[in-house]
Structures are given as C-alpha cells and as structure tokens.
Amino acid sequence: MSRSPKSYPSDRAEVAEVLIPPIGLVGSLRIPQQSRGIIAFAHGSGSSRFSPRNTYVAEALNHAGFATLLFDLLTQDEEADRSNVFDVPLLAERLTTALNWTFADPRTDKLPVGLFGASTGAAAALVSAAAFGDRIGAVVSRGGRPDMAAAALEEVRAPTLLIVGGNDQDVLALNRSALACLTCPKELKVIPGASHLFSEPGALDAVVAEASVWFTRYLSPAARNAREG
C-alpha cells in the first residue's frame, strides 16, 4: 500500500467517535471545515472501520473536503458468524440505519451524501442507494461485488462508479455484468496491474483519484440541482 496521507490538522476538522442507534454501531466521524458532502463507508468480508485501505481512502477524501463516516456494520458477536459478512440484506440494513443517523444529526444533516463500498459492502451500498433514491448523490465501489445487489441494481438512481483491479479478473467480470444492469449514470474504471486488494504501488492512489473526481462531480451543488430539477 502507498504511504498514508498526513492526518488532517485537528483545528481544521471535527473528529468524533460515535454510537449509531439502536444497537450502538461504533463509528468514526470526521468533518473538515466547509465540507462538500459526507461519504459513508461500507466495508465487507469481515473487515471493520479500522480497515487500512478504507482509512487511507477516507483520509484522502478528508483532504479533498469531504466528511467521512467509517463504522462497524456488525457487532462483535455477529462477526463471529462468518455467514453474516456475506449477508447483503443485513449489511444494507445496517448501512441504512447509519444513513438515517447522518440525515438526522445536526453536524451532517445538510451535507449531500455519497457511499463508498468495498467487497460485499459495495452490494450493501447499492441496495441502500436504491432504497433512498435521490437522497444518495453518488456511489463508488472498490473491488466490490455489486452483482450481489441483485434486483436492486435496476433501482439505483445515484451515479455509480465501479473501480476494479486489472488483475482481478473474476471480480472484473462480475462488475461488468453488474454495470450492464445499472440504469443510472455509471462507469467502470479498471486500474491496470492492480489486484483485488490494490496493494501494488500507486494502485490505491489511483482509487483515491477516481473516487475524488466522482464525488466532486456528483455531490456538487450544480449536480444536486440538476437531479432535483
């Protein structure tokens, strides 16, 4: 993995550990001054809010002016059951709970919302995006399994970017199939030479660059006004 970005200066960002009701999902909320939007992260495959790759992407998005919410979709007891990390309806339900929290919290209730999903979390992000309609401004998937969102793909209205490593052939094929099912503004970006975990030098930086451009484009005031008009 590339070196981690420098931490955002404490006097320029609000940082808080949060508990998301009703079951107390633990999350890390980071809000730079004059944030352009908030990006909620949905990890997968047994990862957590401490995922080094998602943390790396989140810090980079903070530098780009976006607030971020990284949180655990499962409790510790639930994580012990491996089948839960592939339970897309359960993961989507937890993401929906977190999104409702961001819509209600006075620190984030006025910010446009984007979703960043990885692995099975990408499917959860797309299921939630389908449920929330225009309340979700954009979705980005990193090495995700959007195919696991199944019928929800056709209901997604938020512009969706699928990012896949060029060497991750099986997942790339699944993403191409999912892309064909999406009816929203959509794009597939293949990072040459990258594997599933984007651990090659510069691979995760390429993900950051693509995600930043996508969120900047579709969470902008002009993009929101165009969709609402």
mmCIF file with all atom_site columns, C-alpha atoms in Angstrom:
data_model
loop_
_atom_site.group_PDB
_atom_site.id
_atom_site.type_symbol
_atom_site.label_atom_id
_atom_site.label_alt_id
_atom_site.label_comp_id
_atom_site.label_asym_id
_atom_site.label_entity_id
_atom_site.label_seq_id
_atom_site.pdbx_PDB_ins_code
_atom_site.Cartn_x
_atom_site.Cartn_y
_atom_site.Cartn_z
_atom_site.occupancy
_atom_site.B_iso_or_equiv
_atom_site.pdbx_formal_charge
_atom_site.auth_seq_id
_atom_site.auth_comp_id
_atom_site.auth_asym_id
_atom_site.auth_atom_id
_atom_site.pdbx_PDB_model_num
ATOM 1   C CA . MET A 1 1   ? 0.000   0.000   0.000   1.00 0.00 ? 1   MET A CA 1
ATOM 2   C CA . SER A 1 2   ? 1.119   3.563   -0.622  1.00 0.00 ? 2   SER A CA 1
ATOM 3   C CA . ARG A 1 3   ? 2.155   5.674   2.319   1.00 0.00 ? 3   ARG A CA 1
ATOM 4   C CA . SER A 1 4   ? -0.713  7.053   4.351   1.00 0.00 ? 4   SER A CA 1
ATOM 5   C CA . PRO A 1 5   ? -1.704  10.679  3.839   1.00 0.00 ? 5   PRO A CA 1
ATOM 6   C CA . LYS A 1 6   ? -0.816  13.066  6.639   1.00 0.00 ? 6   LYS A CA 1
ATOM 7   C CA . SER A 1 7   ? -3.558  13.421  9.217   1.00 0.00 ? 7   SER A CA 1
ATOM 8   C CA . TYR A 1 8   ? -5.892  16.343  8.772   1.00 0.00 ? 8   TYR A CA 1
ATOM 9   C CA . PRO A 1 9   ? -4.958  19.130  11.225  1.00 0.00 ? 9   PRO A CA 1
ATOM 10  C CA . SER A 1 10  ? -7.123  18.944  14.336  1.00 0.00 ? 10  SER A CA 1
ATOM 11  C CA . ASP A 1 11  ? -8.059  22.635  14.100  1.00 0.00 ? 11  ASP A CA 1
ATOM 12  C CA . ARG A 1 12  ? -9.491  22.117  10.625  1.00 0.00 ? 12  ARG A CA 1
ATOM 13  C CA . ALA A 1 13  ? -11.621 19.055  11.221  1.00 0.00 ? 13  ALA A CA 1
ATOM 14  C CA . GLU A 1 14  ? -14.056 17.828  13.818  1.00 0.00 ? 14  GLU A CA 1
ATOM 15  C CA . VAL A 1 15  ? -13.269 14.252  14.806  1.00 0.00 ? 15  VAL A CA 1
ATOM 16  C CA . ALA A 1 16  ? -15.659 12.173  16.892  1.00 0.00 ? 16  ALA A CA 1
ATOM 17  C CA . GLU A 1 17  ? -16.262 8.568   17.882  1.00 0.00 ? 17  GLU A CA 1
ATOM 18  C CA . VAL A 1 18  ? -19.997 7.897   17.589  1.00 0.00 ? 18  VAL A CA 1
ATOM 19  C CA . LEU A 1 19  ? -22.513 5.244   18.564  1.00 0.00 ? 19  LEU A CA 1
ATOM 20  C CA . ILE A 1 20  ? -25.251 4.743   15.989  1.00 0.00 ? 20  ILE A CA 1
ATOM 21  C CA . PRO A 1 21  ? -28.579 3.646   17.490  1.00 0.00 ? 21  PRO A CA 1
ATOM 22  C CA . PRO A 1 22  ? -30.469 1.483   18.087  1.00 0.00 ? 22  PRO A CA 1
ATOM 23  C CA . ILE A 1 23  ? -27.822 -1.204  18.679  1.00 0.00 ? 23  ILE A CA 1
ATOM 24  C CA . GLY A 1 24  ? -24.862 1.127   19.155  1.00 0.00 ? 24  GLY A CA 1
ATOM 25  C CA . LEU A 1 25  ? -22.818 0.572   15.996  1.00 0.00 ? 25  LEU A CA 1
ATOM 26  C CA . VAL A 1 26  ? -19.400 2.118   16.613  1.00 0.00 ? 26  VAL A CA 1
ATOM 27  C CA . GLY A 1 27  ? -18.205 4.691   14.102  1.00 0.00 ? 27  GLY A CA 1
ATOM 28  C CA . SER A 1 28  ? -15.552 7.297   13.390  1.00 0.00 ? 28  SER A CA 1
ATOM 29  C CA . LEU A 1 29  ? -16.867 10.616  12.085  1.00 0.00 ? 29  LEU A CA 1
ATOM 30  C CA . ARG A 1 30  ? -14.510 13.183  10.583  1.00 0.00 ? 30  ARG A CA 1
ATOM 31  C CA . ILE A 1 31  ? -15.819 16.547  9.360   1.00 0.00 ? 31  ILE A CA 1
ATOM 32  C CA . PRO A 1 32  ? -13.426 19.038  7.726   1.00 0.00 ? 32  PRO A CA 1
ATOM 33  C CA . GLN A 1 33  ? -14.417 22.684  7.754   1.00 0.00 ? 33  GLN A CA 1
ATOM 34  C CA . GLN A 1 34  ? -16.754 23.656  4.922   1.00 0.00 ? 34  GLN A CA 1
ATOM 35  C CA . SER A 1 35  ? -17.304 20.038  3.930   1.00 0.00 ? 35  SER A CA 1
ATOM 36  C CA . ARG A 1 36  ? -18.678 19.453  0.436   1.00 0.00 ? 36  ARG A CA 1
ATOM 37  C CA . GLY A 1 37  ? -20.516 16.304  1.490   1.00 0.00 ? 37  GLY A CA 1
ATOM 38  C CA . ILE A 1 38  ? -20.268 13.224  3.644   1.00 0.00 ? 38  ILE A CA 1
ATOM 39  C CA . ILE A 1 39  ? -19.127 9.802   2.458   1.00 0.00 ? 39  ILE A CA 1
ATOM 40  C CA . ALA A 1 40  ? -20.377 6.767   4.393   1.00 0.00 ? 40  ALA A CA 1
ATOM 41  C CA . PHE A 1 41  ? -18.177 3.690   4.054   1.00 0.00 ? 41  PHE A CA 1
ATOM 42  C CA . ALA A 1 42  ? -19.477 0.138   3.829   1.00 0.00 ? 42  ALA A CA 1
ATOM 43  C CA . HIS A 1 43  ? -16.759 -2.461  4.219   1.00 0.00 ? 43  HIS A CA 1
ATOM 44  C CA . GLY A 1 44  ? -17.188 -6.167  3.675   1.00 0.00 ? 44  GLY A CA 1
ATOM 45  C CA . SER A 1 45  ? -15.700 -9.634  4.036   1.00 0.00 ? 45  SER A CA 1
ATOM 46  C CA . GLY A 1 46  ? -15.117 -9.364  7.756   1.00 0.00 ? 46  GLY A CA 1
ATOM 47  C CA . SER A 1 47  ? -13.327 -6.018  7.697   1.00 0.00 ? 47  SER A CA 1
ATOM 48  C CA . SER A 1 48  ? -14.013 -3.197  10.173  1.00 0.00 ? 48  SER A CA 1
ATOM 49  C CA . ARG A 1 49  ? -13.891 0.580   10.500  1.00 0.00 ? 49  ARG A CA 1
ATOM 50  C CA . PHE A 1 50  ? -10.149 0.164   11.023  1.00 0.00 ? 50  PHE A CA 1
ATOM 51  C CA . SER A 1 51  ? -9.599  -1.244  7.523   1.00 0.00 ? 51  SER A CA 1
ATOM 52  C CA . PRO A 1 52  ? -6.266  0.304   6.451   1.00 0.00 ? 52  PRO A CA 1
ATOM 53  C CA . ARG A 1 53  ? -7.413  0.667   2.855   1.00 0.00 ? 53  ARG A CA 1
ATOM 54  C CA . ASN A 1 54  ? -10.696 2.356   3.670   1.00 0.00 ? 54  ASN A CA 1
ATOM 55  C CA . THR A 1 55  ? -8.943  4.528   6.260   1.00 0.00 ? 55  THR A CA 1
ATOM 56  C CA . TYR A 1 56  ? -6.446  5.567   3.609   1.00 0.00 ? 56  TYR A CA 1
ATOM 57  C CA . VAL A 1 57  ? -9.208  6.486   1.162   1.00 0.00 ? 57  VAL A CA 1
ATOM 58  C CA . ALA A 1 58  ? -11.192 8.283   3.885   1.00 0.00 ? 58  ALA A CA 1
ATOM 59  C CA . GLU A 1 59  ? -8.234  10.445  4.905   1.00 0.00 ? 59  GLU A CA 1
ATOM 60  C CA . ALA A 1 60  ? -7.629  11.370  1.295   1.00 0.00 ? 60  ALA A CA 1
ATOM 61  C CA . LEU A 1 61  ? -11.293 12.337  0.891   1.00 0.00 ? 61  LEU A CA 1
ATOM 62  C CA . ASN A 1 62  ? -10.998 14.452  4.045   1.00 0.00 ? 62  ASN A CA 1
ATOM 63  C CA . HIS A 1 63  ? -8.154  16.318  2.365   1.00 0.00 ? 63  HIS A CA 1
ATOM 64  C CA . ALA A 1 64  ? -10.417 16.801  -0.661  1.00 0.00 ? 64  ALA A CA 1
ATOM 65  C CA . GLY A 1 65  ? -13.011 18.459  1.581   1.00 0.00 ? 65  GLY A CA 1
ATOM 66  C CA . PHE A 1 66  ? -15.408 15.592  2.310   1.00 0.00 ? 66  PHE A CA 1
ATOM 67  C CA . ALA A 1 67  ? -16.597 14.421  5.698   1.00 0.00 ? 67  ALA A CA 1
ATOM 68  C CA . THR A 1 68  ? -16.392 10.662  6.242   1.00 0.00 ? 68  THR A CA 1
ATOM 69  C CA . LEU A 1 69  ? -18.135 8.079   8.382   1.00 0.00 ? 69  LEU A CA 1
ATOM 70  C CA . LEU A 1 70  ? -16.441 4.734   8.918   1.00 0.00 ? 70  LEU A CA 1
ATOM 71  C CA . PHE A 1 71  ? -18.379 2.361   11.148  1.00 0.00 ? 71  PHE A CA 1
ATOM 72  C CA . ASP A 1 72  ? -18.725 -1.291  12.017  1.00 0.00 ? 72  ASP A CA 1
ATOM 73  C CA . LEU A 1 73  ? -21.685 -2.858  10.240  1.00 0.00 ? 73  LEU A CA 1
ATOM 74  C CA . LEU A 1 74  ? -21.682 -5.844  12.597  1.00 0.00 ? 74  LEU A CA 1
ATOM 75  C CA . THR A 1 75  ? -21.369 -6.265  16.343  1.00 0.00 ? 75  THR A CA 1
ATOM 76  C CA . GLN A 1 76  ? -18.521 -8.390  17.717  1.00 0.00 ? 76  GLN A CA 1
ATOM 77  C CA . ASP A 1 77  ? -20.889 -11.302 18.324  1.00 0.00 ? 77  ASP A CA 1
ATOM 78  C CA . GLU A 1 78  ? -22.235 -11.071 14.777  1.00 0.00 ? 78  GLU A CA 1
ATOM 79  C CA . GLU A 1 79  ? -18.732 -11.022 13.312  1.00 0.00 ? 79  GLU A CA 1
ATOM 80  C CA . ALA A 1 80  ? -18.109 -14.415 14.901  1.00 0.00 ? 80  ALA A CA 1
ATOM 81  C CA . ASP A 1 81  ? -20.629 -15.889 12.451  1.00 0.00 ? 81  ASP A CA 1
ATOM 82  C CA . ARG A 1 82  ? -18.791 -15.799 9.130   1.00 0.00 ? 82  ARG A CA 1
ATOM 83  C CA . SER A 1 83  ? -22.027 -16.020 7.141   1.00 0.00 ? 83  SER A CA 1
ATOM 84  C CA . ASN A 1 84  ? -23.004 -12.531 8.324   1.00 0.00 ? 84  ASN A CA 1
ATOM 85  C CA . VAL A 1 85  ? -20.267 -10.865 6.274   1.00 0.00 ? 85  VAL A CA 1
ATOM 86  C CA . PHE A 1 86  ? -21.967 -12.190 3.122   1.00 0.00 ? 86  PHE A CA 1
ATOM 87  C CA . ASP A 1 87  ? -25.485 -11.298 4.295   1.00 0.00 ? 87  ASP A CA 1
ATOM 88  C CA . VAL A 1 88  ? -26.083 -8.349  1.980   1.00 0.00 ? 88  VAL A CA 1
ATOM 89  C CA . PRO A 1 89  ? -29.610 -7.575  3.273   1.00 0.00 ? 89  PRO A CA 1
ATOM 90  C CA . LEU A 1 90  ? -28.238 -7.399  6.830   1.00 0.00 ? 90  LEU A CA 1
ATOM 91  C CA . LEU A 1 91  ? -25.299 -5.197  5.796   1.00 0.00 ? 91  LEU A CA 1
ATOM 92  C CA . ALA A 1 92  ? -27.637 -2.939  3.808   1.00 0.00 ? 92  ALA A CA 1
ATOM 93  C CA . GLU A 1 93  ? -29.974 -2.671  6.782   1.00 0.00 ? 93  GLU A CA 1
ATOM 94  C CA . ARG A 1 94  ? -27.081 -1.526  8.974   1.00 0.00 ? 94  ARG A CA 1
ATOM 95  C CA . LEU A 1 95  ? -25.926 0.973   6.357   1.00 0.00 ? 95  LEU A CA 1
ATOM 96  C CA . THR A 1 96  ? -29.476 2.294   6.098   1.00 0.00 ? 96  THR A CA 1
ATOM 97  C CA . THR A 1 97  ? -29.507 2.763   9.874   1.00 0.00 ? 97  THR A CA 1
ATOM 98  C CA . ALA A 1 98  ? -26.264 4.745   9.681   1.00 0.00 ? 98  ALA A CA 1
ATOM 99  C CA . LEU A 1 99  ? -27.581 6.870   6.820   1.00 0.00 ? 99  LEU A CA 1
ATOM 100 C CA . ASN A 1 100 ? -30.737 7.726   8.735   1.00 0.00 ? 100 ASN A CA 1
ATOM 101 C CA . TRP A 1 101 ? -28.483 8.807   11.578  1.00 0.00 ? 101 TRP A CA 1
ATOM 102 C CA . THR A 1 102 ? -26.482 11.126  9.294   1.00 0.00 ? 102 THR A CA 1
ATOM 103 C CA . PHE A 1 103 ? -29.709 12.603  7.918   1.00 0.00 ? 103 PHE A CA 1
ATOM 104 C CA . ALA A 1 104 ? -30.805 13.444  11.473  1.00 0.00 ? 104 ALA A CA 1
ATOM 105 C CA . ASP A 1 105 ? -27.534 14.532  13.103  1.00 0.00 ? 105 ASP A CA 1
ATOM 106 C CA . PRO A 1 106 ? -27.137 18.351  13.044  1.00 0.00 ? 106 PRO A CA 1
ATOM 107 C CA . ARG A 1 107 ? -23.459 18.015  12.124  1.00 0.00 ? 107 ARG A CA 1
ATOM 108 C CA . THR A 1 108 ? -24.256 16.205  8.890   1.00 0.00 ? 108 THR A CA 1
ATOM 109 C CA . ASP A 1 109 ? -27.942 16.678  8.093   1.00 0.00 ? 109 ASP A CA 1
ATOM 110 C CA . LYS A 1 110 ? -27.342 19.364  5.463   1.00 0.00 ? 110 LYS A CA 1
ATOM 111 C CA . LEU A 1 111 ? -24.496 17.611  3.652   1.00 0.00 ? 111 LEU A CA 1
ATOM 112 C CA . PRO A 1 112 ? -25.024 15.721  0.383   1.00 0.00 ? 112 PRO A CA 1
ATOM 113 C CA . VAL A 1 113 ? -24.339 12.023  0.869   1.00 0.00 ? 113 VAL A CA 1
ATOM 114 C CA . GLY A 1 114 ? -22.128 9.619   -1.045  1.00 0.00 ? 114 GLY A CA 1
ATOM 115 C CA . LEU A 1 115 ? -21.420 5.946   -0.435  1.00 0.00 ? 115 LEU A CA 1
ATOM 116 C CA . PHE A 1 116 ? -18.105 4.120   -0.738  1.00 0.00 ? 116 PHE A CA 1
ATOM 117 C CA . GLY A 1 117 ? -18.341 0.335   -0.692  1.00 0.00 ? 117 GLY A CA 1
ATOM 118 C CA . ALA A 1 118 ? -15.743 -2.419  -0.807  1.00 0.00 ? 118 ALA A CA 1
ATOM 119 C CA . SER A 1 119 ? -16.230 -6.147  -1.360  1.00 0.00 ? 119 SER A CA 1
ATOM 120 C CA . THR A 1 120 ? -19.705 -7.198  -0.136  1.00 0.00 ? 120 THR A CA 1
ATOM 121 C CA . GLY A 1 121 ? -20.092 -3.699  1.302   1.00 0.00 ? 121 GLY A CA 1
ATOM 122 C CA . ALA A 1 122 ? -20.409 -2.418  -2.260  1.00 0.00 ? 122 ALA A CA 1
ATOM 123 C CA . ALA A 1 123 ? -23.541 -4.537  -2.718  1.00 0.00 ? 123 ALA A CA 1
ATOM 124 C CA . ALA A 1 124 ? -24.920 -3.173  0.553   1.00 0.00 ? 124 ALA A CA 1
ATOM 125 C CA . ALA A 1 125 ? -24.192 0.368   -0.642  1.00 0.00 ? 125 ALA A CA 1
ATOM 126 C CA . LEU A 1 126 ? -26.105 -0.194  -3.861  1.00 0.00 ? 126 LEU A CA 1
ATOM 127 C CA . VAL A 1 127 ? -29.081 -1.759  -2.073  1.00 0.00 ? 127 VAL A CA 1
ATOM 128 C CA . SER A 1 128 ? -29.232 1.250   0.264   1.00 0.00 ? 128 SER A CA 1
ATOM 129 C CA . ALA A 1 129 ? -28.809 3.668   -2.639  1.00 0.00 ? 129 ALA A CA 1
ATOM 130 C CA . ALA A 1 130 ? -31.759 2.038   -4.392  1.00 0.00 ? 130 ALA A CA 1
ATOM 131 C CA . ALA A 1 131 ? -33.874 2.416   -1.259  1.00 0.00 ? 131 ALA A CA 1
ATOM 132 C CA . PHE A 1 132 ? -33.000 6.080   -0.675  1.00 0.00 ? 132 PHE A CA 1
ATOM 133 C CA . GLY A 1 133 ? -33.295 7.249   -4.279  1.00 0.00 ? 133 GLY A CA 1
ATOM 134 C CA . ASP A 1 134 ? -32.203 10.840  -4.845  1.00 0.00 ? 134 ASP A CA 1
ATOM 135 C CA . ARG A 1 135 ? -31.097 11.256  -1.229  1.00 0.00 ? 135 ARG A CA 1
ATOM 136 C CA . ILE A 1 136 ? -27.875 9.485   -2.220  1.00 0.00 ? 136 ILE A CA 1
ATOM 137 C CA . GLY A 1 137 ? -25.782 11.626  -4.539  1.00 0.00 ? 137 GLY A CA 1
ATOM 138 C CA . ALA A 1 138 ? -23.130 9.153   -5.698  1.00 0.00 ? 138 ALA A CA 1
ATOM 139 C CA . VAL A 1 139 ? -21.763 5.647   -5.128  1.00 0.00 ? 139 VAL A CA 1
ATOM 140 C CA . VAL A 1 140 ? -18.216 4.347   -5.548  1.00 0.00 ? 140 VAL A CA 1
ATOM 141 C CA . SER A 1 141 ? -17.277 0.660   -5.364  1.00 0.00 ? 141 SER A CA 1
ATOM 142 C CA . ARG A 1 142 ? -13.668 -0.515  -4.813  1.00 0.00 ? 142 ARG A CA 1
ATOM 143 C CA . GLY A 1 143 ? -13.041 -4.128  -5.715  1.00 0.00 ? 143 GLY A CA 1
ATOM 144 C CA . GLY A 1 144 ? -16.679 -4.701  -4.881  1.00 0.00 ? 144 GLY A CA 1
ATOM 145 C CA . ARG A 1 145 ? -19.337 -7.295  -5.505  1.00 0.00 ? 145 ARG A CA 1
ATOM 146 C CA . PRO A 1 146 ? -22.091 -5.139  -6.997  1.00 0.00 ? 146 PRO A CA 1
ATOM 147 C CA . ASP A 1 147 ? -23.558 -8.275  -8.563  1.00 0.00 ? 147 ASP A CA 1
ATOM 148 C CA . MET A 1 148 ? -24.702 -9.318  -5.072  1.00 0.00 ? 148 MET A CA 1
ATOM 149 C CA . ALA A 1 149 ? -27.096 -6.339  -5.030  1.00 0.00 ? 149 ALA A CA 1
ATOM 150 C CA . ALA A 1 150 ? -29.179 -8.396  -7.481  1.00 0.00 ? 150 ALA A CA 1
ATOM 151 C CA . ALA A 1 151 ? -32.511 -6.793  -8.468  1.00 0.00 ? 151 ALA A CA 1
ATOM 152 C CA . ALA A 1 152 ? -31.688 -3.569  -6.601  1.00 0.00 ? 152 ALA A CA 1
ATOM 153 C CA . LEU A 1 153 ? -29.208 -2.637  -9.346  1.00 0.00 ? 153 LEU A CA 1
ATOM 154 C CA . GLU A 1 154 ? -32.009 -1.570  -11.687 1.00 0.00 ? 154 GLU A CA 1
ATOM 155 C CA . GLU A 1 155 ? -33.441 0.724   -8.978  1.00 0.00 ? 155 GLU A CA 1
ATOM 156 C CA . VAL A 1 156 ? -30.243 2.661   -8.244  1.00 0.00 ? 156 VAL A CA 1
ATOM 157 C CA . ARG A 1 157 ? -30.521 6.310   -9.293  1.00 0.00 ? 157 ARG A CA 1
ATOM 158 C CA . ALA A 1 158 ? -27.257 7.609   -7.838  1.00 0.00 ? 158 ALA A CA 1
ATOM 159 C CA . PRO A 1 159 ? -24.368 7.888   -10.315 1.00 0.00 ? 159 PRO A CA 1
ATOM 160 C CA . THR A 1 160 ? -22.224 4.821   -9.694  1.00 0.00 ? 160 THR A CA 1
ATOM 161 C CA . LEU A 1 161 ? -18.514 4.259   -10.294 1.00 0.00 ? 161 LEU A CA 1
ATOM 162 C CA . LEU A 1 162 ? -17.125 0.713   -10.196 1.00 0.00 ? 162 LEU A CA 1
ATOM 163 C CA . ILE A 1 163 ? -13.349 0.503   -9.662  1.00 0.00 ? 163 ILE A CA 1
ATOM 164 C CA . VAL A 1 164 ? -11.652 -2.858  -10.208 1.00 0.00 ? 164 VAL A CA 1
ATOM 165 C CA . GLY A 1 165 ? -8.054  -4.024  -10.414 1.00 0.00 ? 165 GLY A CA 1
ATOM 166 C CA . GLY A 1 166 ? -6.960  -5.129  -13.864 1.00 0.00 ? 166 GLY A CA 1
ATOM 167 C CA . ASN A 1 167 ? -5.525  -8.358  -12.443 1.00 0.00 ? 167 ASN A CA 1
ATOM 168 C CA . ASP A 1 168 ? -8.705  -9.163  -10.503 1.00 0.00 ? 168 ASP A CA 1
ATOM 169 C CA . GLN A 1 169 ? -10.233 -10.992 -13.442 1.00 0.00 ? 169 GLN A CA 1
ATOM 170 C CA . ASP A 1 170 ? -13.092 -12.819 -11.728 1.00 0.00 ? 170 ASP A CA 1
ATOM 171 C CA . VAL A 1 171 ? -14.313 -9.712  -9.906  1.00 0.00 ? 171 VAL A CA 1
ATOM 172 C CA . LEU A 1 172 ? -13.853 -7.661  -13.066 1.00 0.00 ? 172 LEU A CA 1
ATOM 173 C CA . ALA A 1 173 ? -16.202 -9.999  -14.938 1.00 0.00 ? 173 ALA A CA 1
ATOM 174 C CA . LEU A 1 174 ? -18.797 -9.714  -12.154 1.00 0.00 ? 174 LEU A CA 1
ATOM 175 C CA . ASN A 1 175 ? -18.533 -5.920  -12.220 1.00 0.00 ? 175 ASN A CA 1
ATOM 176 C CA . ARG A 1 176 ? -19.054 -5.832  -15.970 1.00 0.00 ? 176 ARG A CA 1
ATOM 177 C CA . SER A 1 177 ? -22.224 -7.880  -15.562 1.00 0.00 ? 177 SER A CA 1
ATOM 178 C CA . ALA A 1 178 ? -23.450 -5.576  -12.789 1.00 0.00 ? 178 ALA A CA 1
ATOM 179 C CA . LEU A 1 179 ? -22.629 -2.490  -14.868 1.00 0.00 ? 179 LEU A CA 1
ATOM 180 C CA . ALA A 1 180 ? -24.938 -3.750  -17.603 1.00 0.00 ? 180 ALA A CA 1
ATOM 181 C CA . CYS A 1 181 ? -27.812 -3.943  -15.084 1.00 0.00 ? 181 CYS A CA 1
ATOM 182 C CA . LEU A 1 182 ? -27.382 -0.395  -13.790 1.00 0.00 ? 182 LEU A CA 1
ATOM 183 C CA . THR A 1 183 ? -29.621 2.216   -15.402 1.00 0.00 ? 183 THR A CA 1
ATOM 184 C CA . CYS A 1 184 ? -28.159 5.242   -13.578 1.00 0.00 ? 184 CYS A CA 1
ATOM 185 C CA . PRO A 1 185 ? -25.169 7.294   -14.781 1.00 0.00 ? 185 PRO A CA 1
ATOM 186 C CA . LYS A 1 186 ? -22.391 4.726   -14.485 1.00 0.00 ? 186 LYS A CA 1
ATOM 187 C CA . GLU A 1 187 ? -18.785 3.973   -15.273 1.00 0.00 ? 187 GLU A CA 1
ATOM 188 C CA . LEU A 1 188 ? -16.289 1.145   -14.828 1.00 0.00 ? 188 LEU A CA 1
ATOM 189 C CA . LYS A 1 189 ? -12.671 2.076   -14.161 1.00 0.00 ? 189 LYS A CA 1
ATOM 190 C CA . VAL A 1 190 ? -10.013 -0.609  -14.377 1.00 0.00 ? 190 VAL A CA 1
ATOM 191 C CA . ILE A 1 191 ? -6.733  0.073   -12.571 1.00 0.00 ? 191 ILE A CA 1
ATOM 192 C CA . PRO A 1 192 ? -4.014  -1.590  -14.693 1.00 0.00 ? 192 PRO A CA 1
ATOM 193 C CA . GLY A 1 193 ? -1.840  -4.085  -12.838 1.00 0.00 ? 193 GLY A CA 1
ATOM 194 C CA . ALA A 1 194 ? -3.851  -3.898  -9.609  1.00 0.00 ? 194 ALA A CA 1
ATOM 195 C CA . SER A 1 195 ? -5.010  -6.950  -7.700  1.00 0.00 ? 195 SER A CA 1
ATOM 196 C CA . HIS A 1 196 ? -8.136  -7.337  -5.571  1.00 0.00 ? 196 HIS A CA 1
ATOM 197 C CA . LEU A 1 197 ? -6.630  -5.543  -2.556  1.00 0.00 ? 197 LEU A CA 1
ATOM 198 C CA . PHE A 1 198 ? -4.960  -2.762  -4.593  1.00 0.00 ? 198 PHE A CA 1
ATOM 199 C CA . SER A 1 199 ? -1.738  -3.386  -2.665  1.00 0.00 ? 199 SER A CA 1
ATOM 200 C CA . GLU A 1 200 ? 0.551   -2.573  -5.610  1.00 0.00 ? 200 GLU A CA 1
ATOM 201 C CA . PRO A 1 201 ? 2.485   0.741   -5.528  1.00 0.00 ? 201 PRO A CA 1
ATOM 202 C CA . GLY A 1 202 ? 0.206   3.557   -6.650  1.00 0.00 ? 202 GLY A CA 1
ATOM 203 C CA . ALA A 1 203 ? -2.888  1.362   -7.016  1.00 0.00 ? 203 ALA A CA 1
ATOM 204 C CA . LEU A 1 204 ? -4.768  2.747   -4.030  1.00 0.00 ? 204 LEU A CA 1
ATOM 205 C CA . ASP A 1 205 ? -3.778  6.280   -5.009  1.00 0.00 ? 205 ASP A CA 1
ATOM 206 C CA . ALA A 1 206 ? -5.449  5.641   -8.358  1.00 0.00 ? 206 ALA A CA 1
ATOM 207 C CA . VAL A 1 207 ? -8.604  4.587   -6.492  1.00 0.00 ? 207 VAL A CA 1
ATOM 208 C CA . VAL A 1 208 ? -8.459  7.793   -4.437  1.00 0.00 ? 208 VAL A CA 1
ATOM 209 C CA . ALA A 1 209 ? -8.083  9.920   -7.560  1.00 0.00 ? 209 ALA A CA 1
ATOM 210 C CA . GLU A 1 210 ? -11.038 8.293   -9.322  1.00 0.00 ? 210 GLU A CA 1
ATOM 211 C CA . ALA A 1 211 ? -13.264 8.428   -6.228  1.00 0.00 ? 211 ALA A CA 1
ATOM 212 C CA . SER A 1 212 ? -12.431 12.071  -5.526  1.00 0.00 ? 212 SER A CA 1
ATOM 213 C CA . VAL A 1 213 ? -13.305 13.112  -9.063  1.00 0.00 ? 213 VAL A CA 1
ATOM 214 C CA . TRP A 1 214 ? -16.570 11.155  -8.979  1.00 0.00 ? 214 TRP A CA 1
ATOM 215 C CA . PHE A 1 215 ? -17.737 12.539  -5.639  1.00 0.00 ? 215 PHE A CA 1
ATOM 216 C CA . THR A 1 216 ? -16.684 16.072  -6.548  1.00 0.00 ? 216 THR A CA 1
ATOM 217 C CA . ARG A 1 217 ? -18.646 15.853  -9.796  1.00 0.00 ? 217 ARG A CA 1
ATOM 218 C CA . TYR A 1 218 ? -21.858 14.387  -8.434  1.00 0.00 ? 218 TYR A CA 1
ATOM 219 C CA . LEU A 1 219 ? -22.051 15.873  -4.948  1.00 0.00 ? 219 LEU A CA 1
ATOM 220 C CA . SER A 1 220 ? -21.577 19.412  -6.260  1.00 0.00 ? 220 SER A CA 1
ATOM 221 C CA . PRO A 1 221 ? -24.441 21.930  -5.872  1.00 0.00 ? 221 PRO A CA 1
ATOM 222 C CA . ALA A 1 222 ? -24.901 22.043  -9.653  1.00 0.00 ? 222 ALA A CA 1
ATOM 223 C CA . ALA A 1 223 ? -25.258 18.269  -9.874  1.00 0.00 ? 223 ALA A CA 1
ATOM 224 C CA . ARG A 1 224 ? -27.730 18.187  -6.994  1.00 0.00 ? 224 ARG A CA 1
ATOM 225 C CA . ASN A 1 225 ? -29.820 20.977  -8.516  1.00 0.00 ? 225 ASN A CA 1
ATOM 226 C CA . ALA A 1 226 ? -29.887 19.228  -11.885 1.00 0.00 ? 226 ALA A CA 1
ATOM 227 C CA . ARG A 1 227 ? -31.158 15.996  -10.323 1.00 0.00 ? 227 ARG A CA 1
ATOM 228 C CA . GLU A 1 228 ? -33.734 17.770  -8.166  1.00 0.00 ? 228 GLU A CA 1
ATOM 229 C CA . GLY A 1 229 ? -34.916 19.879  -11.108 1.00 0.00 ? 229 GLY A CA 1
#
